[in-house]
mmCIF file of C-alpha atoms in Angstrom:
data_model
loop_
_atom_site.group_PDB
_atom_site.id
_atom_site.type_symbol
_atom_site.label_atom_id
_atom_site.label_comp_id
_atom_site.label_asym_id
_atom_site.label_seq_id
_atom_site.Cartn_x
_atom_site.Cartn_y
_atom_site.Cartn_z
ATOM 1 C CA MET A 1 158.551 -15.840 -117.400
ATOM 2 C CA GLY A 2 158.285 -19.112 -115.309
ATOM 3 C CA ARG A 3 160.258 -17.617 -112.526
ATOM 4 C CA ARG A 4 158.478 -14.165 -112.438
ATOM 5 C CA ASN A 5 154.971 -16.212 -112.210
ATOM 6 C CA SER A 6 156.412 -18.457 -109.363
ATOM 7 C CA LEU A 7 157.558 -15.122 -107.320
ATOM 8 C CA SER A 8 154.324 -13.379 -107.934
ATOM 9 C CA HIS A 9 152.312 -16.456 -106.839
ATOM 10 C CA PHE A 10 154.596 -16.561 -103.765
ATOM 11 C CA LEU A 11 154.276 -12.770 -102.826
ATOM 12 C CA PHE A 12 150.565 -12.910 -103.259
ATOM 13 C CA ILE A 13 150.131 -15.976 -100.732
ATOM 14 C CA ILE A 14 152.341 -13.832 -98.217
ATOM 15 C CA TYR A 15 150.082 -10.945 -98.645
ATOM 16 C CA LEU A 16 146.787 -13.115 -98.354
ATOM 17 C CA GLN A 17 148.401 -14.492 -95.051
ATOM 18 C CA PHE A 18 149.388 -11.392 -93.219
ATOM 19 C CA SER A 19 145.887 -9.661 -94.488
ATOM 20 C CA LEU A 20 144.182 -12.237 -92.566
ATOM 21 C CA ILE A 21 146.214 -11.661 -89.194
ATOM 22 C CA PRO A 22 143.951 -9.279 -87.015
ATOM 23 C CA VAL A 23 145.626 -6.120 -85.912
ATOM 24 C CA ALA A 24 144.720 -4.773 -82.553
ATOM 25 C CA GLU A 25 142.887 -1.474 -82.391
ATOM 26 C CA LEU A 26 144.633 1.028 -80.144
ATOM 27 C CA SER A 27 143.373 4.556 -79.267
ATOM 28 C CA LEU A 28 145.410 7.574 -80.177
ATOM 29 C CA GLU A 29 146.311 7.912 -76.554
ATOM 30 C CA GLU A 30 147.790 4.277 -76.539
ATOM 31 C CA VAL A 31 149.478 4.632 -79.848
ATOM 32 C CA SER A 32 151.274 7.685 -78.577
ATOM 33 C CA SER A 33 152.243 6.026 -75.209
ATOM 34 C CA THR A 34 153.262 2.607 -77.015
ATOM 35 C CA ASP A 35 156.885 2.632 -76.842
ATOM 36 C CA PHE A 36 158.856 -0.568 -77.667
ATOM 37 C CA SER A 37 162.079 0.808 -76.099
ATOM 38 C CA ALA A 38 159.996 1.844 -72.830
ATOM 39 C CA PRO A 39 161.563 0.341 -69.544
ATOM 40 C CA PRO A 40 160.004 -3.121 -68.249
ATOM 41 C CA GLY A 41 156.431 -2.261 -66.580
ATOM 42 C CA HIS A 42 155.390 0.140 -69.056
ATOM 43 C CA LEU A 43 151.624 -0.143 -69.515
ATOM 44 C CA GLU A 44 151.557 -2.981 -66.694
ATOM 45 C CA PRO A 45 150.121 -2.444 -63.080
ATOM 46 C CA LEU A 46 151.613 -0.201 -60.558
ATOM 47 C CA GLY A 47 155.029 -1.416 -59.295
ATOM 48 C CA SER A 48 154.693 -4.902 -61.111
ATOM 49 C CA ARG A 49 158.303 -4.580 -62.314
ATOM 50 C CA ASN A 50 159.602 -2.114 -59.683
ATOM 51 C CA VAL A 51 161.781 -3.168 -56.794
ATOM 52 C CA GLN A 52 159.455 -4.149 -53.507
ATOM 53 C CA HIS A 53 160.210 -4.463 -49.976
ATOM 54 C CA SER A 54 157.932 -6.303 -47.667
ATOM 55 C CA LEU A 55 156.635 -3.788 -44.881
ATOM 56 C CA GLU A 56 157.670 -4.534 -41.207
ATOM 57 C CA VAL A 57 154.954 -6.694 -39.211
ATOM 58 C CA ILE A 58 154.589 -6.503 -35.377
ATOM 59 C CA ASN A 59 152.160 -9.100 -33.681
ATOM 60 C CA ASP A 60 150.580 -6.841 -30.978
ATOM 61 C CA TYR A 61 150.194 -2.888 -30.175
ATOM 62 C CA LEU A 62 152.953 -1.326 -28.417
ATOM 63 C CA THR A 63 152.108 1.070 -25.574
ATOM 64 C CA PRO A 64 151.312 4.583 -27.134
ATOM 65 C CA MET A 65 154.624 6.066 -26.398
ATOM 66 C CA GLU A 66 156.598 3.281 -27.859
ATOM 67 C CA PHE A 67 154.338 3.306 -31.100
ATOM 68 C CA PHE A 68 154.832 7.039 -31.684
ATOM 69 C CA LYS A 69 158.437 6.844 -31.037
ATOM 70 C CA ASN A 70 159.076 3.907 -33.001
ATOM 71 C CA TYR A 71 156.557 4.459 -36.025
ATOM 72 C CA VAL A 72 154.597 7.750 -35.989
ATOM 73 C CA SER A 73 157.484 10.096 -35.268
ATOM 74 C CA PRO A 74 159.960 8.689 -37.706
ATOM 75 C CA ILE A 75 157.074 8.368 -40.111
ATOM 76 C CA LYS A 76 157.467 4.532 -40.885
ATOM 77 C CA PRO A 77 154.446 2.239 -41.803
ATOM 78 C CA VAL A 78 153.687 -1.046 -40.080
ATOM 79 C CA LEU A 79 151.172 -3.688 -39.930
ATOM 80 C CA ILE A 80 149.973 -4.601 -36.761
ATOM 81 C CA ARG A 81 148.756 -8.462 -37.221
ATOM 82 C CA GLY A 82 145.676 -9.204 -35.397
ATOM 83 C CA GLY A 83 145.283 -5.609 -34.226
ATOM 84 C CA ALA A 84 141.499 -5.316 -35.096
ATOM 85 C CA LYS A 85 140.542 -8.567 -33.206
ATOM 86 C CA ILE A 86 139.556 -6.502 -30.072
ATOM 87 C CA SER A 87 136.562 -4.977 -31.928
ATOM 88 C CA PRO A 88 133.245 -6.407 -31.743
ATOM 89 C CA ALA A 89 132.810 -5.392 -35.521
ATOM 90 C CA LEU A 90 135.254 -8.328 -36.629
ATOM 91 C CA THR A 91 132.264 -10.892 -35.737
ATOM 92 C CA LYS A 92 129.384 -8.742 -35.699
ATOM 93 C CA TRP A 93 129.281 -6.891 -39.130
ATOM 94 C CA THR A 94 127.333 -9.217 -41.066
ATOM 95 C CA ASP A 95 124.797 -7.913 -43.727
ATOM 96 C CA GLU A 96 122.279 -9.523 -41.600
ATOM 97 C CA TYR A 97 123.267 -7.790 -38.527
ATOM 98 C CA PHE A 98 123.159 -4.300 -40.814
ATOM 99 C CA LEU A 99 119.885 -4.579 -41.942
ATOM 100 C CA SER A 100 118.456 -5.609 -38.701
ATOM 101 C CA LEU A 101 119.106 -2.248 -37.247
ATOM 102 C CA PRO A 102 116.230 0.143 -37.537
ATOM 103 C CA GLU A 103 118.637 3.216 -37.999
ATOM 104 C CA SER A 104 119.931 1.550 -41.307
ATOM 105 C CA ASN A 105 116.365 2.607 -42.981
ATOM 106 C CA ASP A 106 117.017 6.287 -42.632
ATOM 107 C CA PHE A 107 120.940 6.915 -42.437
ATOM 108 C CA ASN A 108 122.161 8.282 -45.609
ATOM 109 C CA VAL A 109 125.707 7.223 -46.734
ATOM 110 C CA THR A 110 127.959 8.185 -49.888
ATOM 111 C CA ALA A 111 128.296 5.574 -52.419
ATOM 112 C CA GLU A 112 131.139 5.791 -54.995
ATOM 113 C CA GLN A 113 129.720 4.763 -58.390
ATOM 114 C CA ARG A 114 133.042 2.722 -59.783
ATOM 115 C CA LYS A 115 134.989 0.219 -58.087
ATOM 116 C CA LYS A 116 138.367 1.642 -60.059
ATOM 117 C CA GLU A 117 138.613 5.145 -58.205
ATOM 118 C CA ILE A 118 137.936 8.149 -60.438
ATOM 119 C CA ARG A 119 137.704 11.192 -58.174
ATOM 120 C CA THR A 120 135.960 13.395 -60.806
ATOM 121 C CA PHE A 121 133.060 10.833 -61.048
ATOM 122 C CA PRO A 122 130.099 11.663 -59.034
ATOM 123 C CA ALA A 123 129.128 10.012 -56.074
ATOM 124 C CA TYR A 124 125.668 9.749 -54.384
ATOM 125 C CA ASP A 125 123.617 9.435 -51.308
ATOM 126 C CA VAL A 126 122.002 6.069 -50.576
ATOM 127 C CA SER A 127 120.319 4.877 -47.207
ATOM 128 C CA PHE A 128 122.687 2.265 -45.391
ATOM 129 C CA LYS A 129 119.980 -0.307 -45.655
ATOM 130 C CA GLU A 130 119.653 0.162 -49.424
ATOM 131 C CA PHE A 131 123.465 -0.120 -50.046
ATOM 132 C CA VAL A 132 123.877 -3.079 -47.828
ATOM 133 C CA SER A 133 120.909 -4.652 -50.275
ATOM 134 C CA THR A 134 122.464 -3.744 -53.615
ATOM 135 C CA TYR A 135 126.362 -3.623 -53.041
ATOM 136 C CA ARG A 136 126.961 -6.924 -54.223
ATOM 137 C CA LYS A 137 125.377 -6.599 -57.482
ATOM 138 C CA GLU A 138 126.503 -3.344 -58.527
ATOM 139 C CA ASP A 139 129.612 -1.381 -59.396
ATOM 140 C CA ILE A 140 129.409 0.757 -56.263
ATOM 141 C CA TYR A 141 131.355 0.985 -52.689
ATOM 142 C CA MET A 142 130.720 2.986 -49.852
ATOM 143 C CA VAL A 143 133.096 5.769 -48.507
ATOM 144 C CA ASN A 144 131.305 7.261 -45.259
ATOM 145 C CA GLY A 145 131.837 8.541 -41.596
ATOM 146 C CA VAL A 146 131.172 5.469 -39.511
ATOM 147 C CA PRO A 147 127.442 5.560 -39.061
ATOM 148 C CA PRO A 148 126.688 6.639 -35.378
ATOM 149 C CA PHE A 149 125.006 3.447 -34.679
ATOM 150 C CA LEU A 150 128.107 1.516 -35.496
ATOM 151 C CA GLN A 151 130.534 3.417 -33.709
ATOM 152 C CA LYS A 152 130.033 1.370 -30.584
ATOM 153 C CA ASP A 153 131.406 -1.894 -32.263
ATOM 154 C CA VAL A 154 134.955 -0.323 -33.025
ATOM 155 C CA ILE A 155 137.361 0.007 -30.387
ATOM 156 C CA LEU A 156 139.722 3.199 -30.872
ATOM 157 C CA PRO A 157 143.319 1.675 -31.720
ATOM 158 C CA PRO A 158 145.100 1.502 -28.406
ATOM 159 C CA PRO A 159 148.041 3.732 -29.373
ATOM 160 C CA LEU A 160 145.665 6.598 -29.502
ATOM 161 C CA LEU A 161 144.111 6.242 -26.126
ATOM 162 C CA CYS A 162 145.894 9.273 -24.496
ATOM 163 C CA ASN A 163 144.309 12.418 -23.309
ATOM 164 C CA ASP A 164 146.710 14.285 -25.201
ATOM 165 C CA ILE A 165 145.387 12.956 -28.134
ATOM 166 C CA VAL A 166 141.502 12.346 -28.113
ATOM 167 C CA LYS A 167 141.258 15.830 -26.450
ATOM 168 C CA ASP A 168 141.959 17.758 -29.712
ATOM 169 C CA LYS A 169 143.985 15.465 -32.414
ATOM 170 C CA LEU A 170 141.354 13.228 -33.481
ATOM 171 C CA ILE A 171 140.279 14.219 -37.035
ATOM 172 C CA ASP A 172 137.734 11.722 -38.606
ATOM 173 C CA THR A 173 137.005 8.311 -38.607
ATOM 174 C CA VAL A 174 135.978 6.752 -42.181
ATOM 175 C CA MET A 175 134.283 3.109 -43.161
ATOM 176 C CA TRP A 176 135.004 1.462 -46.211
ATOM 177 C CA PHE A 177 132.408 -1.054 -47.663
ATOM 178 C CA SER A 178 132.215 -3.042 -50.961
ATOM 179 C CA SER A 179 132.118 -6.415 -52.460
ATOM 180 C CA GLY A 180 135.833 -6.517 -53.521
ATOM 181 C CA GLY A 181 137.567 -5.442 -56.379
ATOM 182 C CA THR A 182 138.323 -1.734 -55.782
ATOM 183 C CA LYS A 183 141.157 0.104 -56.860
ATOM 184 C CA SER A 184 142.337 3.201 -55.467
ATOM 185 C CA VAL A 185 144.135 6.042 -56.929
ATOM 186 C CA LEU A 186 148.084 6.736 -56.018
ATOM 187 C CA HIS A 187 147.499 9.200 -53.496
ATOM 188 C CA ASN A 188 148.685 10.699 -49.929
ATOM 189 C CA ASP A 189 147.198 12.267 -46.978
ATOM 190 C CA ASP A 190 148.297 15.081 -44.770
ATOM 191 C CA VAL A 191 147.294 13.435 -41.578
ATOM 192 C CA ASP A 192 148.364 10.111 -39.613
ATOM 193 C CA ASN A 193 146.146 6.905 -39.905
ATOM 194 C CA ILE A 194 145.430 3.554 -38.593
ATOM 195 C CA ASN A 195 143.071 1.523 -41.045
ATOM 196 C CA CYS A 196 141.684 -1.888 -39.517
ATOM 197 C CA LEU A 197 140.164 -4.460 -41.647
ATOM 198 C CA PHE A 198 137.167 -6.397 -40.629
ATOM 199 C CA SER A 199 136.250 -8.313 -43.778
ATOM 200 C CA GLY A 200 138.096 -9.487 -46.864
ATOM 201 C CA THR A 201 141.582 -8.798 -47.775
ATOM 202 C CA LYS A 202 143.722 -5.686 -48.914
ATOM 203 C CA GLU A 203 146.884 -5.171 -50.899
ATOM 204 C CA LEU A 204 148.683 -1.936 -50.511
ATOM 205 C CA LEU A 205 151.845 -0.636 -52.159
ATOM 206 C CA PHE A 206 153.546 2.231 -50.267
ATOM 207 C CA ILE A 207 156.202 4.702 -51.406
ATOM 208 C CA ASP A 208 158.581 6.453 -49.029
ATOM 209 C CA TYR A 209 157.412 10.333 -49.362
ATOM 210 C CA LYS A 210 160.653 11.870 -48.166
ATOM 211 C CA LYS A 211 162.798 9.677 -50.267
ATOM 212 C CA TYR A 212 160.677 9.710 -53.523
ATOM 213 C CA LYS A 213 158.695 13.030 -53.305
ATOM 214 C CA LYS A 214 160.300 14.664 -56.388
ATOM 215 C CA GLN A 215 159.594 11.522 -58.258
ATOM 216 C CA VAL A 216 156.077 10.444 -57.633
ATOM 217 C CA PRO A 217 154.001 12.883 -59.945
ATOM 218 C CA ILE A 218 150.643 14.163 -57.656
ATOM 219 C CA ASP A 219 149.434 16.130 -60.781
ATOM 220 C CA PHE A 220 146.426 17.154 -58.881
ATOM 221 C CA PRO A 221 147.459 18.238 -55.463
ATOM 222 C CA SER A 222 144.200 19.876 -54.270
ATOM 223 C CA GLY A 223 142.879 16.160 -53.747
ATOM 224 C CA GLY A 224 146.515 14.664 -53.052
ATOM 225 C CA TYR A 225 146.323 12.175 -55.841
ATOM 226 C CA SER A 226 148.233 11.268 -59.083
ATOM 227 C CA GLY A 227 146.469 10.875 -62.544
ATOM 228 C CA VAL A 228 148.637 7.738 -63.356
ATOM 229 C CA ASP A 229 146.406 4.598 -64.121
ATOM 230 C CA VAL A 230 147.198 2.061 -61.971
ATOM 231 C CA ASP A 231 146.551 -0.659 -64.000
ATOM 232 C CA ARG A 232 148.438 0.800 -66.807
ATOM 233 C CA VAL A 233 151.490 2.653 -65.770
ATOM 234 C CA ASP A 234 152.439 5.074 -68.479
ATOM 235 C CA PHE A 235 156.401 5.301 -68.425
ATOM 236 C CA VAL A 236 156.264 7.607 -71.147
ATOM 237 C CA LYS A 237 153.917 10.090 -69.581
ATOM 238 C CA TYR A 238 155.328 9.440 -65.890
ATOM 239 C CA PRO A 239 158.936 8.507 -66.658
ATOM 240 C CA SER A 240 159.806 9.111 -62.803
ATOM 241 C CA LEU A 241 157.984 6.266 -61.624
ATOM 242 C CA LYS A 242 160.266 3.628 -63.423
ATOM 243 C CA ASP A 243 162.869 4.099 -60.582
ATOM 244 C CA VAL A 244 160.567 4.085 -57.604
ATOM 245 C CA GLU A 245 160.930 1.477 -54.856
ATOM 246 C CA TYR A 246 157.966 0.145 -53.235
ATOM 247 C CA PHE A 247 156.788 -1.422 -50.002
ATOM 248 C CA ASN A 248 153.993 -4.005 -50.333
ATOM 249 C CA VAL A 249 151.873 -5.678 -47.646
ATOM 250 C CA THR A 250 148.627 -7.568 -47.447
ATOM 251 C CA MET A 251 145.926 -7.246 -44.899
ATOM 252 C CA GLU A 252 143.857 -10.043 -43.794
ATOM 253 C CA PRO A 253 140.663 -9.816 -41.471
ATOM 254 C CA GLY A 254 141.575 -8.661 -37.959
ATOM 255 C CA ASP A 255 144.545 -6.850 -38.968
ATOM 256 C CA CYS A 256 145.388 -3.033 -38.575
ATOM 257 C CA LEU A 257 147.776 -0.953 -40.650
ATOM 258 C CA PHE A 258 149.486 2.362 -39.825
ATOM 259 C CA ILE A 259 149.634 4.778 -42.839
ATOM 260 C CA PRO A 260 152.143 7.477 -42.186
ATOM 261 C CA TYR A 261 151.587 11.308 -42.835
ATOM 262 C CA LYS A 262 152.365 11.772 -46.485
ATOM 263 C CA TRP A 263 153.282 8.535 -47.304
ATOM 264 C CA TYR A 264 152.059 7.670 -50.993
ATOM 265 C CA HIS A 265 149.855 4.507 -51.235
ATOM 266 C CA GLN A 266 147.516 2.637 -53.479
ATOM 267 C CA VAL A 267 145.058 0.164 -52.476
ATOM 268 C CA ARG A 268 143.320 -3.040 -53.909
ATOM 269 C CA SER A 269 140.510 -4.886 -52.041
ATOM 270 C CA TYR A 270 139.228 -8.453 -52.707
ATOM 271 C CA ASP A 271 136.107 -10.114 -51.677
ATOM 272 C CA ARG A 272 133.275 -8.716 -48.977
ATOM 273 C CA ASN A 273 135.492 -5.878 -47.894
ATOM 274 C CA ILE A 274 135.065 -3.567 -44.790
ATOM 275 C CA ALA A 275 137.418 -1.174 -43.199
ATOM 276 C CA VAL A 276 137.563 1.631 -40.687
ATOM 277 C CA ASN A 277 140.387 4.120 -40.577
ATOM 278 C CA VAL A 278 140.870 6.748 -38.153
ATOM 279 C CA TRP A 279 142.773 9.850 -38.897
ATOM 280 C CA TRP A 280 144.699 11.938 -36.512
ATOM 281 C CA LYS A 281 146.601 15.467 -36.709
ATOM 282 C CA HIS A 282 150.257 14.929 -37.442
ATOM 283 C CA ILE A 283 152.681 16.958 -35.616
ATOM 284 C CA PRO A 284 156.433 16.344 -35.875
ATOM 285 C CA ASP A 285 158.009 14.289 -33.308
ATOM 286 C CA PHE A 286 155.034 14.440 -30.875
ATOM 287 C CA VAL A 287 155.105 11.497 -28.569
ATOM 288 C CA PRO A 288 152.129 11.211 -26.011
ATOM 289 C CA GLN A 289 152.225 11.483 -22.499
ATOM 290 C CA ASP A 290 149.088 11.436 -20.729
ATOM 291 C CA CYS A 291 147.929 7.812 -21.489
ATOM 292 C CA ASP A 292 146.295 6.807 -18.169
ATOM 293 C CA MET A 293 143.017 6.028 -19.570
ATOM 294 C CA GLU A 294 140.196 3.253 -19.466
ATOM 295 C CA PRO A 295 141.276 0.606 -21.981
ATOM 296 C CA ASN A 296 139.025 -0.754 -24.808
ATOM 297 C CA GLN A 297 137.113 2.524 -25.488
ATOM 298 C CA THR A 298 134.670 2.428 -28.405
ATOM 299 C CA LEU A 299 134.510 5.085 -30.973
ATOM 300 C CA ASP A 300 131.280 6.825 -29.844
ATOM 301 C CA ASN A 301 133.144 7.868 -26.911
ATOM 302 C CA PHE A 302 135.209 10.519 -28.623
ATOM 303 C CA LYS A 303 134.864 13.740 -30.756
ATOM 304 C CA PHE A 304 136.252 13.994 -34.280
ATOM 305 C CA SER A 305 136.975 17.193 -35.734
ATOM 306 C CA SER A 306 135.440 16.980 -39.435
ATOM 307 C CA LEU A 307 137.880 17.116 -42.433
ATOM 308 C CA GLU A 308 135.043 19.214 -43.985
ATOM 309 C CA GLN A 309 135.295 17.073 -47.115
ATOM 310 C CA GLU A 310 131.447 16.870 -47.378
ATOM 311 C CA ALA A 311 130.965 20.431 -48.055
ATOM 312 C CA SER A 312 129.219 20.806 -51.423
ATOM 313 C CA ASN A 313 130.482 21.888 -54.631
ATOM 314 C CA THR A 314 128.498 24.880 -54.712
ATOM 315 C CA GLN A 315 129.859 26.095 -51.432
ATOM 316 C CA GLU A 316 133.365 25.541 -52.465
ATOM 317 C CA GLN A 317 132.873 27.348 -55.645
ATOM 318 C CA GLU A 318 131.290 30.090 -53.705
ATOM 319 C CA GLY A 319 134.319 30.374 -51.117
ATOM 320 C CA PHE A 320 136.833 30.361 -53.903
ATOM 321 C CA MET A 321 135.008 33.148 -56.071
ATOM 322 C CA LYS A 322 134.417 35.060 -52.697
ATOM 323 C CA TYR A 323 138.044 34.850 -52.069
ATOM 324 C CA MET A 324 138.923 36.136 -55.481
ATOM 325 C CA SER A 325 136.429 39.039 -55.365
ATOM 326 C CA GLU A 326 137.795 40.083 -52.045
ATOM 327 C CA LEU A 327 141.444 40.511 -53.659
ATOM 328 C CA ILE A 328 140.015 43.182 -56.051
ATOM 329 C CA ALA A 329 137.525 44.908 -54.026
ATOM 330 C CA ASN A 330 139.733 47.968 -53.850
ATOM 331 C CA GLY A 331 140.585 47.846 -57.619
ATOM 332 C CA GLN A 332 142.954 45.995 -59.665
ATOM 333 C CA VAL A 333 146.159 44.467 -58.383
ATOM 334 C CA GLY A 334 149.527 43.604 -59.888
ATOM 335 C CA PHE A 335 151.584 40.581 -59.058
ATOM 336 C CA ARG A 336 153.582 41.839 -56.326
ATOM 337 C CA GLU A 337 150.560 43.095 -54.408
ATOM 338 C CA PHE A 338 148.900 39.811 -55.319
ATOM 339 C CA GLU A 339 151.846 37.784 -53.919
ATOM 340 C CA ASP A 340 152.225 40.088 -50.525
ATOM 341 C CA LYS A 341 148.437 39.248 -49.997
ATOM 342 C CA LEU A 342 148.826 35.626 -50.618
ATOM 343 C CA LYS A 343 151.937 35.524 -48.203
ATOM 344 C CA THR A 344 149.710 36.389 -45.359
ATOM 345 C CA GLU A 345 146.482 34.448 -46.340
ATOM 346 C CA SER A 346 146.472 31.964 -43.243
ATOM 347 C CA ALA A 347 143.854 29.634 -45.040
ATOM 348 C CA ILE A 348 146.576 28.908 -47.529
ATOM 349 C CA VAL A 349 150.045 29.440 -45.819
ATOM 350 C CA GLY A 350 148.705 28.201 -42.403
ATOM 351 C CA VAL A 351 150.037 29.826 -38.890
ATOM 352 C CA GLU A 352 153.391 28.219 -38.388
ATOM 353 C CA PRO A 353 156.494 30.123 -39.553
ATOM 354 C CA PHE A 354 158.041 29.596 -42.650
ATOM 355 C CA GLU A 355 160.304 31.409 -45.526
ATOM 356 C CA TRP A 356 158.976 32.721 -48.644
ATOM 357 C CA ASN A 357 161.229 31.638 -51.190
ATOM 358 C CA ASP A 358 161.837 31.540 -54.639
ATOM 359 C CA LYS A 359 159.750 28.241 -55.479
ATOM 360 C CA LEU A 360 156.778 29.578 -53.553
ATOM 361 C CA SER A 361 156.952 32.948 -55.653
ATOM 362 C CA ALA A 362 157.082 30.786 -58.889
ATOM 363 C CA VAL A 363 153.735 29.097 -58.179
ATOM 364 C CA ALA A 364 152.350 32.552 -57.017
ATOM 365 C CA ARG A 365 153.393 34.025 -60.358
ATOM 366 C CA LYS A 366 151.709 30.845 -62.116
ATOM 367 C CA ILE A 367 148.419 31.528 -60.149
ATOM 368 C CA PHE A 368 148.446 35.246 -61.028
ATOM 369 C CA GLN A 369 148.903 34.706 -64.851
ATOM 370 C CA LEU A 370 145.980 32.118 -64.538
ATOM 371 C CA LEU A 371 144.053 34.818 -63.149
ATOM 372 C CA ASP A 372 145.100 37.376 -65.438
ATOM 373 C CA LYS A 373 142.819 36.461 -68.230
ATOM 374 C CA ASP A 374 143.258 39.381 -70.698
ATOM 375 C CA LYS A 375 146.841 39.056 -70.126
ATOM 376 C CA ASP A 376 147.496 43.051 -69.194
ATOM 377 C CA GLY A 377 149.355 42.120 -66.081
ATOM 378 C CA LEU A 378 146.713 43.002 -63.609
ATOM 379 C CA PHE A 379 144.033 40.981 -61.946
ATOM 380 C CA SER A 380 140.901 43.317 -62.335
ATOM 381 C CA LYS A 381 137.281 42.973 -62.206
ATOM 382 C CA HIS A 382 136.990 42.551 -65.862
ATOM 383 C CA ASP A 383 139.547 39.418 -65.176
ATOM 384 C CA PHE A 384 137.260 38.193 -62.301
ATOM 385 C CA LYS A 385 134.053 38.431 -64.779
ATOM 386 C CA LEU A 386 135.874 36.299 -67.395
ATOM 387 C CA LEU A 387 136.621 33.675 -64.683
ATOM 388 C CA GLU A 388 132.882 33.737 -63.783
ATOM 389 C CA GLU A 389 132.302 32.549 -67.339
ATOM 390 C CA ASP A 390 135.327 30.131 -67.494
ATOM 391 C CA THR A 391 135.211 27.760 -64.431
ATOM 392 C CA SER A 392 137.982 25.614 -65.862
ATOM 393 C CA VAL A 393 140.698 27.897 -64.267
ATOM 394 C CA GLU A 394 139.268 27.213 -60.601
ATOM 395 C CA SER A 395 140.543 23.705 -60.405
ATOM 396 C CA VAL A 396 143.604 24.782 -61.781
ATOM 397 C CA VAL A 397 144.356 27.579 -59.374
ATOM 398 C CA GLU A 398 143.119 25.135 -56.541
ATOM 399 C CA ASN A 399 145.858 22.659 -57.589
ATOM 400 C CA GLU A 400 148.552 25.242 -57.527
ATOM 401 C CA LEU A 401 147.253 26.857 -54.125
ATOM 402 C CA ALA A 402 147.638 23.075 -52.935
ATOM 403 C CA ARG A 403 151.310 23.198 -54.172
ATOM 404 C CA ILE A 404 151.762 26.206 -52.037
ATOM 405 C CA GLU A 405 150.577 24.343 -48.857
ATOM 406 C CA ASP A 406 152.706 21.362 -49.647
ATOM 407 C CA ILE A 407 155.815 23.234 -49.994
ATOM 408 C CA ILE A 408 155.403 25.079 -46.715
ATOM 409 C CA GLU A 409 154.326 21.821 -44.836
ATOM 410 C CA ASP A 410 157.795 20.339 -46.219
ATOM 411 C CA GLN A 411 159.484 23.318 -45.156
ATOM 412 C CA VAL A 412 157.752 23.287 -41.500
ATOM 413 C CA GLU A 413 158.567 19.743 -41.144
ATOM 414 C CA SER A 414 162.004 19.765 -41.816
ATOM 415 C CA ASN A 415 162.374 22.933 -39.255
ATOM 416 C CA TYR A 416 160.617 21.325 -36.531
ATOM 417 C CA SER A 417 162.127 20.581 -33.207
ATOM 418 C CA PRO A 418 160.996 18.164 -30.725
ATOM 419 C CA GLN A 419 161.222 21.035 -28.333
ATOM 420 C CA ASP A 420 158.471 23.164 -30.100
ATOM 421 C CA GLU A 421 155.718 20.442 -28.924
ATOM 422 C CA ILE A 422 156.808 20.586 -25.295
ATOM 423 C CA LYS A 423 157.043 24.513 -25.443
ATOM 424 C CA ASP A 424 153.190 24.523 -26.920
ATOM 425 C CA GLU A 425 151.982 22.092 -24.029
ATOM 426 C CA LEU A 426 153.716 24.128 -21.385
#
């Protein structure tokens, strides 16, 4: 009896000790992703345990021809140390300077409401003056075309100062402005980009598109970004990311960075942070030839064709529904007819020659199945009416249409010859 009582007393003490240990509360999603056999880096920041390489650094701009031959054509990122020091913005762009400009009162800019980027979270418009007056106190940052009254403070990056670039290849120029602490999603762009930093620091992670395009999960292709949480990478949900290698780089005030076409990247900013990027059209193996231009010209001297990202959601929705209604204008269509129409829709497949293959056909079938709401093997007016009632299908279809664009772009890129650009110019 004495031993039994001692054992009971011992077990009771153990029970009390364990019952007092606090247990972390996990959400259902976190519980499902908690895997004690997961590889290093699971639920840690993006790239924290992956192999990382330092990005190449040059200390001055090369000539446009050299820059394009060494970096743009081979699709290779590079940091240009001190490349932004030629712009007056580096020393002029203080908050006091911004607020002293009368144009800041009436010029509206777009402010994102979360410093950790969530692309489905709504932005809002605010006057530039109000943004400058409040950005240090609120969880916001500005992403907007460089205001016209500030363009005179930014020099167009010298590698772009060629007539055969500025004539028709400049796309857009964007100003990024925050108090620091912003975190972008993992994403890529279908343009070439030089980003120049005028205040604060930035840390970027790059992933080589050609090497890892099958391993990086761009699950929102219409926006060109991944849904992975950059602070807590879930290797259960995104297992292919565990074997990816990264390039890393830190930008300081006065630096510029070439971000190549399609390379995946993720950006973190620190301290009061202002950067301007210039996007231009990517043409495989293009090297500018006509570069006899006056140096140090500012952005206000050039025209940029818009990426048309400022179109309202209403306009986008009307455009999508209009296209869907046109497909069935003459009655219902089956998959083969739908696929044939898709093959010739230049807004989706572009104008460059390509081969419609099994991969494209599989995506087309998936789109058709999404549109065929009543599952009768036809896309009809009845399906269209159901689509109007279920707007969730629209974003899924747009993602799949973006997949078709990406597949064709990769195909065109791999088939492109340097002679093609020469023929175009002739």
